[in-house]
mmCIF file of C-alpha atoms in Angstrom:
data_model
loop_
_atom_site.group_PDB
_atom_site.id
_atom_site.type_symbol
_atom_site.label_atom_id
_atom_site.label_comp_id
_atom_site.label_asym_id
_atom_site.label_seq_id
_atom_site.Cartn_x
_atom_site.Cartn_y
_atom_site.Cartn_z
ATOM 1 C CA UNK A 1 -26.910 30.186 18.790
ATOM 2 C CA UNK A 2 -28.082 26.543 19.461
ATOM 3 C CA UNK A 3 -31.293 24.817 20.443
ATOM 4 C CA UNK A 4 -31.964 22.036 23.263
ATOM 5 C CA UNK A 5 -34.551 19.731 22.860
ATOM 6 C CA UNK A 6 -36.049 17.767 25.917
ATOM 7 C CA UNK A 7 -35.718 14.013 25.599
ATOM 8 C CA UNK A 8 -39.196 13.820 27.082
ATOM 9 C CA UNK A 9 -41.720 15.617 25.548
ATOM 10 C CA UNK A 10 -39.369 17.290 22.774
ATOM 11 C CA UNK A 11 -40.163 21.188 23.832
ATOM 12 C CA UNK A 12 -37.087 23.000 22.221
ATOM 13 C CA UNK A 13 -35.260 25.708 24.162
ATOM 14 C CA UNK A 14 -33.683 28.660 21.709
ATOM 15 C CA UNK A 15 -30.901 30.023 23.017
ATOM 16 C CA UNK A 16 -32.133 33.482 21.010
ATOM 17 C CA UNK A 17 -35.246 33.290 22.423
ATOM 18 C CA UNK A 18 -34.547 31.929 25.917
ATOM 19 C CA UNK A 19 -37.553 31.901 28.002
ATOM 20 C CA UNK A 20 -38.768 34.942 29.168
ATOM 21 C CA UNK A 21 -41.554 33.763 30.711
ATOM 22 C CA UNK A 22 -39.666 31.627 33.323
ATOM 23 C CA UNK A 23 -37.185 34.753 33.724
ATOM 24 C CA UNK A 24 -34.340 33.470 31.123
ATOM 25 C CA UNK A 25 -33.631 36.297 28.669
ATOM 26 C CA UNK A 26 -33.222 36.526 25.263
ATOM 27 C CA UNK A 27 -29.663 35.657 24.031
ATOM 28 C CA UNK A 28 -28.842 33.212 27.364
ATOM 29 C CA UNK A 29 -27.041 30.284 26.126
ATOM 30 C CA UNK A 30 -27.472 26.857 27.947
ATOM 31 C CA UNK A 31 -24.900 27.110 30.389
ATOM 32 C CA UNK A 32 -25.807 30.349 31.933
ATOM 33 C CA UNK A 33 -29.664 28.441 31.920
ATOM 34 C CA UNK A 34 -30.065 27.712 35.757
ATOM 35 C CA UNK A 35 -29.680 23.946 37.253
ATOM 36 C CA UNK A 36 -33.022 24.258 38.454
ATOM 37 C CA UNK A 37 -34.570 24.647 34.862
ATOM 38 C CA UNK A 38 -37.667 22.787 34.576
ATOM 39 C CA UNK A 39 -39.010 22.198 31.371
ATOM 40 C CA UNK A 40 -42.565 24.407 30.688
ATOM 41 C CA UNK A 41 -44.212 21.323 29.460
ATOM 42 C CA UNK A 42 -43.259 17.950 31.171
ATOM 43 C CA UNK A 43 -41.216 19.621 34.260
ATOM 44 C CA UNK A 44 -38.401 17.753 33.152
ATOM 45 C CA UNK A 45 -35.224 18.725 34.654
ATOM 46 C CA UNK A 46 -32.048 20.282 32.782
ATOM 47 C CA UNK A 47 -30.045 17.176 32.596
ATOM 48 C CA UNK A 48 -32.929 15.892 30.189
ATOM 49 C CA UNK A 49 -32.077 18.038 27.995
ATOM 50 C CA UNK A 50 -29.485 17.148 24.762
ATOM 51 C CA UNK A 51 -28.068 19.689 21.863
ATOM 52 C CA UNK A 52 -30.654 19.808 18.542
ATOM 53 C CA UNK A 53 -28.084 18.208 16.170
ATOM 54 C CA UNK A 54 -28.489 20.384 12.859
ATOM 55 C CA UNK A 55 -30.429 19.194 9.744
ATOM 56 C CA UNK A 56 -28.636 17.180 7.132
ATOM 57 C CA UNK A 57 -28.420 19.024 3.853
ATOM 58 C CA UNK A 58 -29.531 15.963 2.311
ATOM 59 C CA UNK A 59 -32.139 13.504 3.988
ATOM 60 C CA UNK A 60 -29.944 10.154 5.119
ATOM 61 C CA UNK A 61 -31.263 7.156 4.266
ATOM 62 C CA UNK A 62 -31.915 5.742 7.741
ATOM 63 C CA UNK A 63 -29.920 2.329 8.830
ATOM 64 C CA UNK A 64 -31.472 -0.863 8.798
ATOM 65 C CA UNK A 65 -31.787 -2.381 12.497
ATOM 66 C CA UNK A 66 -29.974 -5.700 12.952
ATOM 67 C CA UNK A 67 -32.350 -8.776 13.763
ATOM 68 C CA UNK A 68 -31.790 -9.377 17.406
ATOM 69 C CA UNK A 69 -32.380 -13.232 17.882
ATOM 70 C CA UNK A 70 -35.057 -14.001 20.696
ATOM 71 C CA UNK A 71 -34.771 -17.052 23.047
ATOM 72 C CA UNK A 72 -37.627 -19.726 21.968
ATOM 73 C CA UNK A 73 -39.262 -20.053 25.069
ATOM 74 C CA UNK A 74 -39.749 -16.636 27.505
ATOM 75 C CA UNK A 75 -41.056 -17.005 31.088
ATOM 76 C CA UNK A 76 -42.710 -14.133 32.765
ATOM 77 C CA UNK A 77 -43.577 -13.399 36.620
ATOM 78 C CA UNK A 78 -47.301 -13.152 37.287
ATOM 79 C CA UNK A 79 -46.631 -9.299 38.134
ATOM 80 C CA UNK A 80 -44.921 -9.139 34.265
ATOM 81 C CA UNK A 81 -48.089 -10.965 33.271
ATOM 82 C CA UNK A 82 -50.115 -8.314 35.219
ATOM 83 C CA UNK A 83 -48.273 -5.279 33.709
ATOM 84 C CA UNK A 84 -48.457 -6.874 29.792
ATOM 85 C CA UNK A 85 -51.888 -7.400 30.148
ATOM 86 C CA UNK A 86 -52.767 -3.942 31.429
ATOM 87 C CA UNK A 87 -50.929 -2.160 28.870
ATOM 88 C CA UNK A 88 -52.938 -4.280 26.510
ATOM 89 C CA UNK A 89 -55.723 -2.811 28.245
ATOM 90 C CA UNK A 90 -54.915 0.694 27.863
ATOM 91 C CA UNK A 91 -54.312 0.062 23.755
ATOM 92 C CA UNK A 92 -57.765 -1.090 23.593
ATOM 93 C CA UNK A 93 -58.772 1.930 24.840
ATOM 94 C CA UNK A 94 -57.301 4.053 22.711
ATOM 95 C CA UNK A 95 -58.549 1.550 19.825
ATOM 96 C CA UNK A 96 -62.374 2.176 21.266
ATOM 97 C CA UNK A 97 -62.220 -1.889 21.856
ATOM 98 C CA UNK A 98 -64.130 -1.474 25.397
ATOM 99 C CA UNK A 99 -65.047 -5.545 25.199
ATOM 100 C CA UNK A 100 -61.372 -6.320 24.489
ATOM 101 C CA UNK A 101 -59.961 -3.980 26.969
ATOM 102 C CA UNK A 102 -61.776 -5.501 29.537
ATOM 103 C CA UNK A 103 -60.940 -8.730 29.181
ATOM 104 C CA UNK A 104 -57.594 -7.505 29.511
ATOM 105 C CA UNK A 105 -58.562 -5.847 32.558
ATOM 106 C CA UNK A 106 -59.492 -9.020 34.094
ATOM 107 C CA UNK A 107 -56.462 -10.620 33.281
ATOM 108 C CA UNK A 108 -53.663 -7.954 34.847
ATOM 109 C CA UNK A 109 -56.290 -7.935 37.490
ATOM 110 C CA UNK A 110 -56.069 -11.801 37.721
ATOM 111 C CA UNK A 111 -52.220 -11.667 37.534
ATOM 112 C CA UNK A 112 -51.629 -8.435 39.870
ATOM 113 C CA UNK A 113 -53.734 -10.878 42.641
ATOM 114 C CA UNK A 114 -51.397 -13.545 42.108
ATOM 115 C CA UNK A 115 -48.289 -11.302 42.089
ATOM 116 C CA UNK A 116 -49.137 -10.133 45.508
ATOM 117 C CA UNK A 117 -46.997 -7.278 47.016
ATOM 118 C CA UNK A 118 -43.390 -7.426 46.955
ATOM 119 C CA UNK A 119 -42.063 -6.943 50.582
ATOM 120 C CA UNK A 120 -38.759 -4.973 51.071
ATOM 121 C CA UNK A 121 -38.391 -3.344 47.384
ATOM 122 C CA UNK A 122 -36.689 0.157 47.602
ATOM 123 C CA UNK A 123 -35.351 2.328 45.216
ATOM 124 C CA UNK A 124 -32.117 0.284 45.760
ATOM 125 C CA UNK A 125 -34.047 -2.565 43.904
ATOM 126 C CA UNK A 126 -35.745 -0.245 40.889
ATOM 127 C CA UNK A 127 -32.785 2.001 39.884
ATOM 128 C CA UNK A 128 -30.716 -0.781 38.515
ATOM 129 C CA UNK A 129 -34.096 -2.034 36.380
ATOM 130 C CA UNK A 130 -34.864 1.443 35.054
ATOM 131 C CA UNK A 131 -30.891 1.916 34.297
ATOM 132 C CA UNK A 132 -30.393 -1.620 32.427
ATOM 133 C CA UNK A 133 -34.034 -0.337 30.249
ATOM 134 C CA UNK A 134 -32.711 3.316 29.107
ATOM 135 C CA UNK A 135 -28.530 1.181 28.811
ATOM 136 C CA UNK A 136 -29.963 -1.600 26.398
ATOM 137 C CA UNK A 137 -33.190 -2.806 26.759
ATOM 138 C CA UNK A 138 -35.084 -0.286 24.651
ATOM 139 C CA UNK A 139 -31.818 -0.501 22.626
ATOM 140 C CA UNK A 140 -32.818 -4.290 21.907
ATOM 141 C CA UNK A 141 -36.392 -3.854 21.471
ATOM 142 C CA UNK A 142 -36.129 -1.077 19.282
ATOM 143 C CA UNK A 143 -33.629 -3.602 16.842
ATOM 144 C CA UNK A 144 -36.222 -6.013 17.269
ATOM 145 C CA UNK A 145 -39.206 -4.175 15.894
ATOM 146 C CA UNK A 146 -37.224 -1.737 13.317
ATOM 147 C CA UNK A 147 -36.193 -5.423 11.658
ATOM 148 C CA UNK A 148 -40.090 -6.077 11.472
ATOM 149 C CA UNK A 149 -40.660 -3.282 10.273
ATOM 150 C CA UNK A 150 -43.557 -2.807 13.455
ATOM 151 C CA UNK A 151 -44.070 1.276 13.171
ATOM 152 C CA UNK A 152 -47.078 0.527 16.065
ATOM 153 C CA UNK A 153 -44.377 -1.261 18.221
ATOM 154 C CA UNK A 154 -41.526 1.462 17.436
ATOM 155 C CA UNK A 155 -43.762 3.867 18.583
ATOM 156 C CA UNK A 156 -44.618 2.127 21.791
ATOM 157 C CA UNK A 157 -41.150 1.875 22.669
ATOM 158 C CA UNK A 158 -40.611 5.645 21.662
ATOM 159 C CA UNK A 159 -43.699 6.341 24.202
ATOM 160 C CA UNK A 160 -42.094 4.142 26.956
ATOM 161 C CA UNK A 161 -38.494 5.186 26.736
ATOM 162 C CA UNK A 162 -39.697 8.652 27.216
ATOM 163 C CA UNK A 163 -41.804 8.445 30.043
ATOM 164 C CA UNK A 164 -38.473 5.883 31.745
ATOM 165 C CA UNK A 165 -36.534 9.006 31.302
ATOM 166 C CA UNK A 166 -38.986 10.954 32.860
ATOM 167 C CA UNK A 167 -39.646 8.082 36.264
ATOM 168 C CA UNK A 168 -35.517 8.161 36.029
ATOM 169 C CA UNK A 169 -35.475 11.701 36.897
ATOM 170 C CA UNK A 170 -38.074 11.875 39.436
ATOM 171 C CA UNK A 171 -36.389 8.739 41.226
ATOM 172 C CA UNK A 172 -33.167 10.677 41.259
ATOM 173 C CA UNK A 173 -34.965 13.225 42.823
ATOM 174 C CA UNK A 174 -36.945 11.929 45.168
ATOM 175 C CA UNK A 175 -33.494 9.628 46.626
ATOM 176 C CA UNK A 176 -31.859 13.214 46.754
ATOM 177 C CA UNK A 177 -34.587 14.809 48.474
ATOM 178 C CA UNK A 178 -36.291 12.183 50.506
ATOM 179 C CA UNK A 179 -39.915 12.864 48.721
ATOM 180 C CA UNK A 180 -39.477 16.602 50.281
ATOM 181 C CA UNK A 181 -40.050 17.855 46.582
ATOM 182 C CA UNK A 182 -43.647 15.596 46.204
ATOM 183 C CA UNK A 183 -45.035 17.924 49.471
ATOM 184 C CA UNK A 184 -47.840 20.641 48.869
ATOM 185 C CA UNK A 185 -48.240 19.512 44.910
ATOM 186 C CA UNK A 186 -50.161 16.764 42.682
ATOM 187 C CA UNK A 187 -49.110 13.726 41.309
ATOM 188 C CA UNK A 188 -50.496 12.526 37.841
ATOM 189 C CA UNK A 189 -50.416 9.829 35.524
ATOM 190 C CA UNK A 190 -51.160 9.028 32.061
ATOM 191 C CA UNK A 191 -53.505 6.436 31.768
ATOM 192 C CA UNK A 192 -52.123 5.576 27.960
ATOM 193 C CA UNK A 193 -48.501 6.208 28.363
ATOM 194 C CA UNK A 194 -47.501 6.181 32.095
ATOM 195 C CA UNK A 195 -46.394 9.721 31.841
ATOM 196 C CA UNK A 196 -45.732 10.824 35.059
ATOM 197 C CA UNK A 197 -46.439 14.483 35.740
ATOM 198 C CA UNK A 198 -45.931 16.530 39.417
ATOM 199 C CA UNK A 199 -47.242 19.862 39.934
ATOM 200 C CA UNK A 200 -50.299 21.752 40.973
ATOM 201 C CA UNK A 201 -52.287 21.725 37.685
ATOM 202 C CA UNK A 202 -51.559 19.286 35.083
ATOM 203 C CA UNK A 203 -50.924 19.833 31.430
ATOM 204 C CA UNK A 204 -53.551 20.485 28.590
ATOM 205 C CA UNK A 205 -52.199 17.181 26.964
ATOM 206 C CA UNK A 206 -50.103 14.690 27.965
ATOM 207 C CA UNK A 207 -46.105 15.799 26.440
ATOM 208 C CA UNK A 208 -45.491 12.049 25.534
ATOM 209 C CA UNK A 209 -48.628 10.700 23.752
ATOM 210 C CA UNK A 210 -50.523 13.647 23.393
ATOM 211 C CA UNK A 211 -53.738 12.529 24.631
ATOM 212 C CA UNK A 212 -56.119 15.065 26.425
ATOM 213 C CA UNK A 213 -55.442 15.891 30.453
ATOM 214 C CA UNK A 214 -58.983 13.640 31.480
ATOM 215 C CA UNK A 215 -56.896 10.784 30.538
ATOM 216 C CA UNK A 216 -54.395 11.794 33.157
ATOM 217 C CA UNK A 217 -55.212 10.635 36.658
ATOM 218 C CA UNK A 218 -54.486 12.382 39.982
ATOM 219 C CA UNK A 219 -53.032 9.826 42.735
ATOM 220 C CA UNK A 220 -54.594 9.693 45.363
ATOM 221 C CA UNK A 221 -52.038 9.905 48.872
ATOM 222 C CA UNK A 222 -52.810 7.584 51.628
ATOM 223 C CA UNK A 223 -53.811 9.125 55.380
#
């Protein structure tokens, strides 16, 4: 029998196991699992789901990344500016660099100001982002810092392709259902990661970057 691993948080579904304790028996392969499978950890839905590939006999020398060449001169919107600086911020954190973080605290806050809100912006104007990001822009970045040999940076990107997966699905679901499926629950968010999480109580640890659940933040809904 075969395992499925989620893309998100990597929780592995055993087809000999299956998963009693969301009523799928022992034995059920994955296309008897129901559509509506949500995964126990990062309520990710089926379709995040892809076939454990088996182990190589012998460990495979992995492939070196091609150098992607990088324009000399990159110009970024004051909301870009705003969201570098405040994931700068949250790394700080997790370095215990309070002085630093703040400073880049005051920065995104600086930017954000600047940006301003963006009038008009659906999910007509976001899908195509998150789509070209999961298509080749994690694709890129990942070339970029496997040929530098960055391990801090390839993690990062492992970390934000993840939780893009994750915003993917719920934007899929919420155009579907018209935000019907974000009544009577929660809404949480990793303050490291982004890791979006909806449901009534939210995980021990976050299923991306593993940091406890204080670090994820309930949103709060406007009247």
């Amino acid at each position: 029998m075969k395992n499925y691993v989620c893309t998100i948080c990597g929780f592995i579904y055993d087809e000999s196991s299956g998963y009693p304790e969301g009523g799928i028996q022992p034995g059920t392969v994955w296309d008897d699992v129901p559509a509506s499978f949500k995964c126990p950890l990062c309520g990710a839905s089926k379709s995040e789901f892809r076939e454990q590939a088996e182990e190589p006999a012998e460990p495979v020398e992995p492939a070196a990344a091609a150098a992607i060449p990088l324009p000399d001169e990159i110009s970024y919107t004051e909301a870009e500016l705003s969201a570098i600086f405040s994931n700068l911020e949250k790394g700080c954190e997790k370095q215990y660099d309070p002085e630093t973080a703040a400073l880049y605290g005051e920065l995104a806050a600086y930017y954000g100001k600047k940006a301003g809100a963006k009038s008009g912006s659906g999910l007509s104007d976001l899908n195509p982002m998150v789509e070209a990001d999961l298509s080749s822009h994690f694709t890129a970045a990942n070339g970029v810092a496997g040929a530098a040999k960055d391990r801090g940076a390839l993690r990062a990107l492992k970390w934000a392709e993840q939780v893009t997966r994750m915003t993917n699905a719920h934007l899929a679901r919420l155009e579907a259902s018209s935000s019907a499926f974000l009544e009577d629950t929660h809404v949480y968010v990793c303050e490291i990661c982004g890791f979006i999480f909806i449901g009534d109580e939210k995980p021990a640890v976050c299923p991306v970057c593993k940091v406890p659940n204080m670090k994820m933040t309930q949103i709060q809904r406007g009247a």
